[in-house]
PDB file of C-alpha atoms and ligand atoms in Angstrom:
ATOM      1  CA  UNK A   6      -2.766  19.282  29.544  1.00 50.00           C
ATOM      2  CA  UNK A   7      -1.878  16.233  27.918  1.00 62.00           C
ATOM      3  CA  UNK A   8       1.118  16.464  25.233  1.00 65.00           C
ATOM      4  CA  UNK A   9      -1.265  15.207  22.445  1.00 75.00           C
ATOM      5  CA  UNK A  10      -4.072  17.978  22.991  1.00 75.00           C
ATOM      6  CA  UNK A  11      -2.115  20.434  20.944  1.00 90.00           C
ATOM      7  CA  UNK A  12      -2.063  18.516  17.919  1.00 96.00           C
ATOM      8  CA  UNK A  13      -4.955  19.045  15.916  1.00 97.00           C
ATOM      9  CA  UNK A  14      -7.456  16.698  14.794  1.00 98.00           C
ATOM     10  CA  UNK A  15     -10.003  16.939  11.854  1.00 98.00           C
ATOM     11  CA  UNK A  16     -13.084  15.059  13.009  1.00 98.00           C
ATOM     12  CA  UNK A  17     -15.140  13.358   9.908  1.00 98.00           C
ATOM     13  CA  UNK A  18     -18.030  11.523  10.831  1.00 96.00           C
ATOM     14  CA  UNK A  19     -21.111  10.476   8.702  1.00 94.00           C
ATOM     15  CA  UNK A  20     -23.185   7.835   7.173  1.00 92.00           C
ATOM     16  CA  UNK A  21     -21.802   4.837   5.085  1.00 89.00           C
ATOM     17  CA  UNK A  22     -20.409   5.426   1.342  1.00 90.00           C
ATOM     18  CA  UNK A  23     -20.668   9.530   2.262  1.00 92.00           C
ATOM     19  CA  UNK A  24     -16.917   9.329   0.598  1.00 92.00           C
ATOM     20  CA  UNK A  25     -15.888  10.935   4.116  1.00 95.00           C
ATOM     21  CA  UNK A  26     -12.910   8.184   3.472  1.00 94.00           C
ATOM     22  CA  UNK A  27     -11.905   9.666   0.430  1.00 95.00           C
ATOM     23  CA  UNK A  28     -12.276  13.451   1.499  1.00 97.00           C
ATOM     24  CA  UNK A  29     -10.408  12.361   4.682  1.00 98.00           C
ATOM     25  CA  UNK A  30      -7.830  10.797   2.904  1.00 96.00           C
ATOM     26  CA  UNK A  31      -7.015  13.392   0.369  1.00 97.00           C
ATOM     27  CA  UNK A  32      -7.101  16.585   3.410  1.00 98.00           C
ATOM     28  CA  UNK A  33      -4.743  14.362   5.028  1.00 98.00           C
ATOM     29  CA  UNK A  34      -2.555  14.336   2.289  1.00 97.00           C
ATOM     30  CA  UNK A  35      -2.884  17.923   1.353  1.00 98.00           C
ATOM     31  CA  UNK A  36      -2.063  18.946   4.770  1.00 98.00           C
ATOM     32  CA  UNK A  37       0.826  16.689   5.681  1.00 98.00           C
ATOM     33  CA  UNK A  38      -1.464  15.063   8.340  1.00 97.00           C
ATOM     34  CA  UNK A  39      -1.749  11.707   9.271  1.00 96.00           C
ATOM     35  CA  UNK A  40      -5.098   9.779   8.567  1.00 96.00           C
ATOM     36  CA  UNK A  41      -6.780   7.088  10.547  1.00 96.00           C
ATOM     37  CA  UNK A  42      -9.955   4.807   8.613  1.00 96.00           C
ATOM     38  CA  UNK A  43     -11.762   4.018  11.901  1.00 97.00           C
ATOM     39  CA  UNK A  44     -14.182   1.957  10.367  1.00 96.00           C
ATOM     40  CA  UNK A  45     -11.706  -0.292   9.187  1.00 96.00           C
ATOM     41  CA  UNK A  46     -10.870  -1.222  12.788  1.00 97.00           C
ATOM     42  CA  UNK A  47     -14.068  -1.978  13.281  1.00 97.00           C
ATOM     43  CA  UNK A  48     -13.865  -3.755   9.898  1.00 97.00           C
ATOM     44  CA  UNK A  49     -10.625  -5.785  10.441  1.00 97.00           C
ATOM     45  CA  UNK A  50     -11.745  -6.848  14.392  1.00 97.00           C
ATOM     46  CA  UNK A  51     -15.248  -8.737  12.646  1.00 97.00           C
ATOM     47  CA  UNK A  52     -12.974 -10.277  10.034  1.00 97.00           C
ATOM     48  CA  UNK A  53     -10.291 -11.340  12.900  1.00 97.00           C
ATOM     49  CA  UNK A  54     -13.377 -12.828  14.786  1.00 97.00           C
ATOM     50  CA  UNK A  55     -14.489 -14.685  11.802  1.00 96.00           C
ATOM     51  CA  UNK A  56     -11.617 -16.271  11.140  1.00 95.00           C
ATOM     52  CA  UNK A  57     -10.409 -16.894  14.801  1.00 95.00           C
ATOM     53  CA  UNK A  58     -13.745 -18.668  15.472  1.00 96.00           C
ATOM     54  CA  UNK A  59     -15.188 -15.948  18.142  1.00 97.00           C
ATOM     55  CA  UNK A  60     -19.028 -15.489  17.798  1.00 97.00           C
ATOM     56  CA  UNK A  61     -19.999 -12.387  16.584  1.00 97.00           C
ATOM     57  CA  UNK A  62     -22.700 -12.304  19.405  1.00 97.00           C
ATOM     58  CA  UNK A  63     -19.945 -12.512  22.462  1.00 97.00           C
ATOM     59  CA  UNK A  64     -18.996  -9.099  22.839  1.00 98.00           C
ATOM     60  CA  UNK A  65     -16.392  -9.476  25.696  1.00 98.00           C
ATOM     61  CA  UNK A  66     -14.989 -11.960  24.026  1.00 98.00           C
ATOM     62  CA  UNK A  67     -14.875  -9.716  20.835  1.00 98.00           C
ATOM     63  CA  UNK A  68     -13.442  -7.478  23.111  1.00 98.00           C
ATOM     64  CA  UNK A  69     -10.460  -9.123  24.657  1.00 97.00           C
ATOM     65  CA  UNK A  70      -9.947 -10.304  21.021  1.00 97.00           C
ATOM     66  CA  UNK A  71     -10.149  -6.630  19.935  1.00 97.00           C
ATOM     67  CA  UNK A  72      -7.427  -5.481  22.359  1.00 96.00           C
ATOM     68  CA  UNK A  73      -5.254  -7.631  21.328  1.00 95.00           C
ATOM     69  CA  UNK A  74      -4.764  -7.454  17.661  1.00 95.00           C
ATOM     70  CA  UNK A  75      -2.222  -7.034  15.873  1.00 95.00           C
ATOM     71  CA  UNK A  76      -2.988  -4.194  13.734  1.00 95.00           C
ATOM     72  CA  UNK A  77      -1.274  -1.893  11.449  1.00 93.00           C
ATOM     73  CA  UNK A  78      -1.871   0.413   8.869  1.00 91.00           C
ATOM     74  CA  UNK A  79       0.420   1.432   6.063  1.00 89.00           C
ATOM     75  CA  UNK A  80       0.400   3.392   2.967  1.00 84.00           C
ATOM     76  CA  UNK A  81      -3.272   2.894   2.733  1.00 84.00           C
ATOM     77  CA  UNK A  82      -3.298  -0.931   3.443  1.00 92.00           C
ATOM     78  CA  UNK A  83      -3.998  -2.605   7.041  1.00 94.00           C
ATOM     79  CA  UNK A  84      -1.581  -5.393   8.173  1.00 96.00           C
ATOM     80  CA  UNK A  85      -3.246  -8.084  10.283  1.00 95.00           C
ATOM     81  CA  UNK A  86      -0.631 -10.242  12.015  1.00 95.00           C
ATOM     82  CA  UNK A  87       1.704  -8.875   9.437  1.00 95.00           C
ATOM     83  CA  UNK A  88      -0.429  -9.967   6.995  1.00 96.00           C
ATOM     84  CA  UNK A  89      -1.872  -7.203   4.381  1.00 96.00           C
ATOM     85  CA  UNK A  90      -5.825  -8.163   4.919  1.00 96.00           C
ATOM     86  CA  UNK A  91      -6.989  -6.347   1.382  1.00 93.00           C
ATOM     87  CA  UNK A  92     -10.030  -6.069   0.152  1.00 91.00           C
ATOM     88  CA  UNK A  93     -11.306  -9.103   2.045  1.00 93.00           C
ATOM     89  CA  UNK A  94     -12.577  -6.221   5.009  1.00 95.00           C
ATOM     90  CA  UNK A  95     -13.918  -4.223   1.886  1.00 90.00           C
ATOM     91  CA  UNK A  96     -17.419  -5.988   1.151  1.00 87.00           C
ATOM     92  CA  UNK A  97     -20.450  -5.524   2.537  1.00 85.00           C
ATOM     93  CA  UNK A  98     -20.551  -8.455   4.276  1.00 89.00           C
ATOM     94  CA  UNK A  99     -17.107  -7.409   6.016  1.00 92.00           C
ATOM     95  CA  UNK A 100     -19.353  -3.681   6.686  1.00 90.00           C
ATOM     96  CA  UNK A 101     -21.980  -5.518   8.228  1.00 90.00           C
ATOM     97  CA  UNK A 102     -20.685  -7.571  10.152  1.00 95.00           C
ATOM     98  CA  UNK A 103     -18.406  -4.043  11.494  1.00 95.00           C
ATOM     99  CA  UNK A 104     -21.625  -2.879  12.270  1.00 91.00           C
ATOM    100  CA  UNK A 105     -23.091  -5.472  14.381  1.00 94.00           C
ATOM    101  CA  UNK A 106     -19.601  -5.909  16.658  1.00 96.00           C
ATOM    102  CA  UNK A 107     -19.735  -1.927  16.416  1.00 94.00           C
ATOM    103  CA  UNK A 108     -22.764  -1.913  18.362  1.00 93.00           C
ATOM    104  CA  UNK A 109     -21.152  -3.229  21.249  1.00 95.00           C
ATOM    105  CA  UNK A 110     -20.239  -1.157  23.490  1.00 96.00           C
ATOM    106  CA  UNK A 111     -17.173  -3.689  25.209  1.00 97.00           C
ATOM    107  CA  UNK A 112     -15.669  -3.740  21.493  1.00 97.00           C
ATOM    108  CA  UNK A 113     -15.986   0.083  21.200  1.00 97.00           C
ATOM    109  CA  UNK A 114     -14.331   0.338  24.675  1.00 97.00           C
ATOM    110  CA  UNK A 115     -11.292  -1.875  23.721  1.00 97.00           C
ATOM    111  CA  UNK A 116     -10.696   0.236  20.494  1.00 97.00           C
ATOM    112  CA  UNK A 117     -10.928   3.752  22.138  1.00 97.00           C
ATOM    113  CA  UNK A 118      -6.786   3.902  23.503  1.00 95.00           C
ATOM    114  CA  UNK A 119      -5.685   2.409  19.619  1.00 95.00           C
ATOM    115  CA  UNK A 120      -7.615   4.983  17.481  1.00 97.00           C
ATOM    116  CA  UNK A 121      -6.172   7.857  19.959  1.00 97.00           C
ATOM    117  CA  UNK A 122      -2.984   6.973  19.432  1.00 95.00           C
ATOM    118  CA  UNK A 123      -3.288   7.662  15.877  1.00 95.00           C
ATOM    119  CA  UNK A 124      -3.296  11.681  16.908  1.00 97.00           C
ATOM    120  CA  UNK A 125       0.520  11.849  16.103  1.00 96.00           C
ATOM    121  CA  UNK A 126       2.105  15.251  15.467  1.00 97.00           C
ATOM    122  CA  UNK A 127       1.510  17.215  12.824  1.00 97.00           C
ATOM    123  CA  UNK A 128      -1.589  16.295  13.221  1.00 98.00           C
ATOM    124  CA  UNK A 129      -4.497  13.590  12.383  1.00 98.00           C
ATOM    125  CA  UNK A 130      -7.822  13.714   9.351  1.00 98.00           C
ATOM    126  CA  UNK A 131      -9.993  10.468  10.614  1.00 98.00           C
ATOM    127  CA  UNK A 132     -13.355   9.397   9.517  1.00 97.00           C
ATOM    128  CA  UNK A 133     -15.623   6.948  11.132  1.00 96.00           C
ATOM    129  CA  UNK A 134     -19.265   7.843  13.087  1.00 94.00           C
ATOM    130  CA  UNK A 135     -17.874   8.637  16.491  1.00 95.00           C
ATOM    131  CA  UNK A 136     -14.422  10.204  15.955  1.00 97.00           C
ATOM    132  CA  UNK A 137     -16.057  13.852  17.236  1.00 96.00           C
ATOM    133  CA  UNK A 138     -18.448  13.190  19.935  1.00 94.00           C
ATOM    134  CA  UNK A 139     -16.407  10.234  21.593  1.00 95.00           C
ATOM    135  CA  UNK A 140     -12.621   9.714  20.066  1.00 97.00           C
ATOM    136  CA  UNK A 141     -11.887  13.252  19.875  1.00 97.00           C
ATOM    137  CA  UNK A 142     -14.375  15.124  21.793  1.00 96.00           C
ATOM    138  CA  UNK A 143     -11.326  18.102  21.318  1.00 96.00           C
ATOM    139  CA  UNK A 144     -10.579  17.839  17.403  1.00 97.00           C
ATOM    140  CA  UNK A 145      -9.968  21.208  16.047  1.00 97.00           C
ATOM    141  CA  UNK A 146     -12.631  20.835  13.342  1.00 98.00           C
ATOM    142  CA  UNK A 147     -15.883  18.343  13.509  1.00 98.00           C
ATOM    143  CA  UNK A 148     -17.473  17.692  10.192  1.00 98.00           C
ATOM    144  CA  UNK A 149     -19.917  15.578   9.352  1.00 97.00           C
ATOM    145  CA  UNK A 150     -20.286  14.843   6.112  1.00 97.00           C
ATOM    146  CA  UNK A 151     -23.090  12.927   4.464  1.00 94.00           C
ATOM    147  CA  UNK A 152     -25.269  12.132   0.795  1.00 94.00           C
ATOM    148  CA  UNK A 153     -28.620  11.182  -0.020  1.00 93.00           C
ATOM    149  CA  UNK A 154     -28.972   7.388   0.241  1.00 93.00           C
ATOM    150  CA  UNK A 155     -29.617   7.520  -3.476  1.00 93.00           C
ATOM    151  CA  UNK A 156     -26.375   9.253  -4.467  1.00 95.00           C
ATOM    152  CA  UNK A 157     -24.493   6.764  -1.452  1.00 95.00           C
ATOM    153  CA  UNK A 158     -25.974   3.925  -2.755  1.00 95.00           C
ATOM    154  CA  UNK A 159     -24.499   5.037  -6.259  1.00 95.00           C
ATOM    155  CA  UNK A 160     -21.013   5.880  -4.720  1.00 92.00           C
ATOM    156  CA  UNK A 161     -20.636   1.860  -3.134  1.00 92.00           C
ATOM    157  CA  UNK A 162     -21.997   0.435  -6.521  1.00 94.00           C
ATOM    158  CA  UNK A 163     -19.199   2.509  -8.690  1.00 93.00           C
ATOM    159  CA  UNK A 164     -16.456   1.760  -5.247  1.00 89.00           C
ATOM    160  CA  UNK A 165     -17.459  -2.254  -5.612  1.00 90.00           C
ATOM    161  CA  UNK A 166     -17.241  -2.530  -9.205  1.00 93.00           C
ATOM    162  CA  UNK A 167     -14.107  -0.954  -9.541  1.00 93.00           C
ATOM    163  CA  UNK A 168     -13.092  -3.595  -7.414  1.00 89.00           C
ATOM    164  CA  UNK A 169     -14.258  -6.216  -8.874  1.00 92.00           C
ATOM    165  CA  UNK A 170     -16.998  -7.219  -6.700  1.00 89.00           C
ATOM    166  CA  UNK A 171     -20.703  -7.820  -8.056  1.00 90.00           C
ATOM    167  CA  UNK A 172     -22.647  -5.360  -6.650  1.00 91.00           C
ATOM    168  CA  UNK A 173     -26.487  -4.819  -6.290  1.00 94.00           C
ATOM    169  CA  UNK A 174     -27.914  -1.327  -6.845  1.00 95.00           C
ATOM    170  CA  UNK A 175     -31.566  -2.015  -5.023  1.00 95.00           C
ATOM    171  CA  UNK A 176     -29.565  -4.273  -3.108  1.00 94.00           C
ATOM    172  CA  UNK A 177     -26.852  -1.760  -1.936  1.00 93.00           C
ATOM    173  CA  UNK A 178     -29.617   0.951  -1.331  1.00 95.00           C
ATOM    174  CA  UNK A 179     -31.343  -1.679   1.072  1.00 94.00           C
ATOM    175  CA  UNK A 180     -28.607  -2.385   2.942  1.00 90.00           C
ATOM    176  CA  UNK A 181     -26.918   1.179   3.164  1.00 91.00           C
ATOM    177  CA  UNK A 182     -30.396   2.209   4.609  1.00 92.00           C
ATOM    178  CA  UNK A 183     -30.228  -0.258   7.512  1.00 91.00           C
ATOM    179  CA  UNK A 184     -27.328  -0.079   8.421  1.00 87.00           C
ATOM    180  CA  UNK A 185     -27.365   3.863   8.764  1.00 89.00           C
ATOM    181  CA  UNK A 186     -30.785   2.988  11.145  1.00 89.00           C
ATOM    182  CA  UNK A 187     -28.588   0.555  12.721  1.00 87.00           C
ATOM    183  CA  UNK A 188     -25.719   3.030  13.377  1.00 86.00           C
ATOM    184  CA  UNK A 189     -28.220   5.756  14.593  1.00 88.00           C
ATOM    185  CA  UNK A 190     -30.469   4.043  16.554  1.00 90.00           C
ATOM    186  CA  UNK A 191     -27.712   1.756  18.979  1.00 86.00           C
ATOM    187  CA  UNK A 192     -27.363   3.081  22.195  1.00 88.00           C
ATOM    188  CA  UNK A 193     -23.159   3.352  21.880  1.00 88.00           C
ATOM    189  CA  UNK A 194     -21.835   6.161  20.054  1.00 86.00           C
ATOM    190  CA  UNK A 195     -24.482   6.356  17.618  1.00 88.00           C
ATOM    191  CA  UNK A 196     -24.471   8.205  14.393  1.00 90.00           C
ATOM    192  CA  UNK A 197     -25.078  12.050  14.789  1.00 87.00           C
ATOM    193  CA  UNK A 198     -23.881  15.121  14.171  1.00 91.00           C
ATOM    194  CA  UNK A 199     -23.164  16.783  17.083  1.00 91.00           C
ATOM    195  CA  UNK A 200     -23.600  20.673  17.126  1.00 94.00           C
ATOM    196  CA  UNK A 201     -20.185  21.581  17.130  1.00 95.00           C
ATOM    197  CA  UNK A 202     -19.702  20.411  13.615  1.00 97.00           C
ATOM    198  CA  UNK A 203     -20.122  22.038  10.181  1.00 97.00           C
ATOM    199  CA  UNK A 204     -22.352  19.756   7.864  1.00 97.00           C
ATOM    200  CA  UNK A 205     -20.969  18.843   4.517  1.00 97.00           C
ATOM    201  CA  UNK A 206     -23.534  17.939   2.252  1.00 96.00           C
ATOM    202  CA  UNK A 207     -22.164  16.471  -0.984  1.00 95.00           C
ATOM    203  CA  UNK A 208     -24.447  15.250  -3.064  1.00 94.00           C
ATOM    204  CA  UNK A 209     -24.017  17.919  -5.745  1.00 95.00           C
ATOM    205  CA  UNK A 210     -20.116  18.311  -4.757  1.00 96.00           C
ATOM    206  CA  UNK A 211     -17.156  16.726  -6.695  1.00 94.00           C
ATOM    207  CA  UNK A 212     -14.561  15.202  -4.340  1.00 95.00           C
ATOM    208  CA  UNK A 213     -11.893  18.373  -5.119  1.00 97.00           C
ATOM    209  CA  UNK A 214     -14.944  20.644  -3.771  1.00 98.00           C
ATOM    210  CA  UNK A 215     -15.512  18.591  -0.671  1.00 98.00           C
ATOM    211  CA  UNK A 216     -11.778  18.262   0.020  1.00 98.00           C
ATOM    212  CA  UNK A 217     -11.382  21.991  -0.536  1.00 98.00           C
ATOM    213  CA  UNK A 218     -14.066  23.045   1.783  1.00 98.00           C
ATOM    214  CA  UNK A 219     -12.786  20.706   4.684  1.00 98.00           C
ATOM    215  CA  UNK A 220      -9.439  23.276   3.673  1.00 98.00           C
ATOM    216  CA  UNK A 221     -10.953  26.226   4.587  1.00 98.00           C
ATOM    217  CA  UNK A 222     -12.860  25.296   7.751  1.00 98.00           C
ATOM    218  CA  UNK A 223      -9.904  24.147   8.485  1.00 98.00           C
ATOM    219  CA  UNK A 224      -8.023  27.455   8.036  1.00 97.00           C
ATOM    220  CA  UNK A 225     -10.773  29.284   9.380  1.00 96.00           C
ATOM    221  CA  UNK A 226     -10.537  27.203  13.110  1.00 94.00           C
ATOM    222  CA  UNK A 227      -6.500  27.146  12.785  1.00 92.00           C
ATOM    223  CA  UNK A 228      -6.577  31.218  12.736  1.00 89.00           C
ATOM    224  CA  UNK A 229      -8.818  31.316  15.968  1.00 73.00           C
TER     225      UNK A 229
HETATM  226  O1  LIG B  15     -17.316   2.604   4.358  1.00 62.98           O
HETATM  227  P1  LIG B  15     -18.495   2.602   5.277  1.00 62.98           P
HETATM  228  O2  LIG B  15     -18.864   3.987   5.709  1.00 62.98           O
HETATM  229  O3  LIG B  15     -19.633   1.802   4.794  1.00 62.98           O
HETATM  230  O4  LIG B  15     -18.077   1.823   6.550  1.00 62.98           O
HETATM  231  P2  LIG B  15     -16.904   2.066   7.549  1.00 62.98           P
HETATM  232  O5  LIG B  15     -16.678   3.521   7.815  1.00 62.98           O
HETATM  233  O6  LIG B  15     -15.726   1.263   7.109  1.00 62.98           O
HETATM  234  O7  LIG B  15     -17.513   1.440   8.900  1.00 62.98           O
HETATM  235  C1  LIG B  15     -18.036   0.139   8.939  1.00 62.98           C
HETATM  236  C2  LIG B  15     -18.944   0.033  10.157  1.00 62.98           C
HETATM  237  O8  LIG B  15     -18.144   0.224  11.343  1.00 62.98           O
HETATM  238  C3  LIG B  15     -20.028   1.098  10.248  1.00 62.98           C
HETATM  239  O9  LIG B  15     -21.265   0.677   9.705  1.00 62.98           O
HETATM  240  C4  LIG B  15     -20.166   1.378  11.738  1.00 62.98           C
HETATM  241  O10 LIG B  15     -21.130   0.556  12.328  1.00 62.98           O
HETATM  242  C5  LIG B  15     -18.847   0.982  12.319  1.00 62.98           C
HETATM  243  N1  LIG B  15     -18.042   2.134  12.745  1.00 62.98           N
HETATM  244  C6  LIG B  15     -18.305   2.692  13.983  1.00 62.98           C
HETATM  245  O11 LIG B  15     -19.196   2.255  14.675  1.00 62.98           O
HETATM  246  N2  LIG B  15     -17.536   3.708  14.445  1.00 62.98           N
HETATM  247  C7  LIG B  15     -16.562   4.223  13.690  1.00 62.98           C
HETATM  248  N3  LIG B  15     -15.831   5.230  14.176  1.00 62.98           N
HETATM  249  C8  LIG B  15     -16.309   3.718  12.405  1.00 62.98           C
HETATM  250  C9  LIG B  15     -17.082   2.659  11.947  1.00 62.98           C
END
């Protein structure tokens, strides 16, 4: 068995603007655990791409771009070339245009060895669409946690706003809807919950009761 298999992973996976960042984030800190955004690998890659020149519709070149970025992440901001990106991977543009490199299959390939290495001892909360059926088919506890598209759509609006972006509501709802088809339907680690994970619906949740039931699952697969 490899070294890293005994360090747990919790798996988050859902739909965008679920706040499966923010529940992530906060079990991660209430457990001492590392985190790892996925999606803002994806995220960072399309923006690299952009401003490199490399066509968004080239995925090996994507790919060979992908593998060799220099990434890191650090007290909640990502470092591009030693460069803190900000919110310039934050808009929607910058989410859609993670979607459509995310699609590839080449670009998820060249990203799979980087997110794994985030599972670094005590252990690892990530979020993204894939992180239980593909990153970490083994993670302790799978969740996947999702919203209506309503209540989504409302989460991104307040999210934007706060940071200073104009936001859309009809607009947001639009686009949160395709690109949740978008993530489902592609052929490559699509969307899904896979039946080893607990559902977390949390529409009528507050973020304390989300984080607190990712707590006890967690407690509840740590005492098996
Ligand atoms: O915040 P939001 O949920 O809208 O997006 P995100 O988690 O930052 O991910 C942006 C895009 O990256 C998604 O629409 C997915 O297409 C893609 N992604 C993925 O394919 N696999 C992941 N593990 C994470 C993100």
């Amino acid at each position: 068995m490899h070294a890293s298999a005994a360090i747990p992973v919790i798996a988050i996976d859902g739909p965008s603007a679920s706040g499966k960042g923010t529940v992530a984030a906060l079990a991660a800190r209430a457990l001492g655990f590392h985190y790892l955004d996925s999606g803002a690998i994806y995220r960072v890659t399309a923006f690299a791409a952009r401003r490199a020149g490399v066509s968004l519709e080239d995925p090996q070149a994507l790919a060979g771009l992908a593998r060799g970025l220099d990434l890191r992440f650090d007290g909640g901001e990502v470092y591009l070339d030693g460069q803190p990106v900000g919110d310039a991977i934050r808009t929607e543009e910058a989410g859609r245009d993670a979607s459509r490199i995310a699609a590839m299959p080449p670009v998820r390939e060249a990203l799979l060895e980087r997110q794994r290495a985030f599972r670094q001892a005590p252990g690892l909360v990530t979020d993204g669409r894939d992180m239980g059926s593909v990153v970490f088919p083994d993670a302790a506890l799978k969740i996947f946690l999702t919203a209506t598209c309503e209540e989504r759509a409302n989460r991104r609006y307040k999210q934007l706003i706060e940071k200073g972006f104009d936001a859309n509501l009809a607009a947001l709802f639009q686009d949160l809807s395709e690109r949740d088809a978008r993530d489902a339907a592609r052929a490559a680690a699509p969307l899904r919950q896979t039946a080893d994970a607990h559902l977390l619906e949390t529409s009528d949740l507050t973020i304390g009761q989300a984080v607190e039931q990712v707590l006890v699952w967690f407690r509840e697969a740590s005492a098996h």
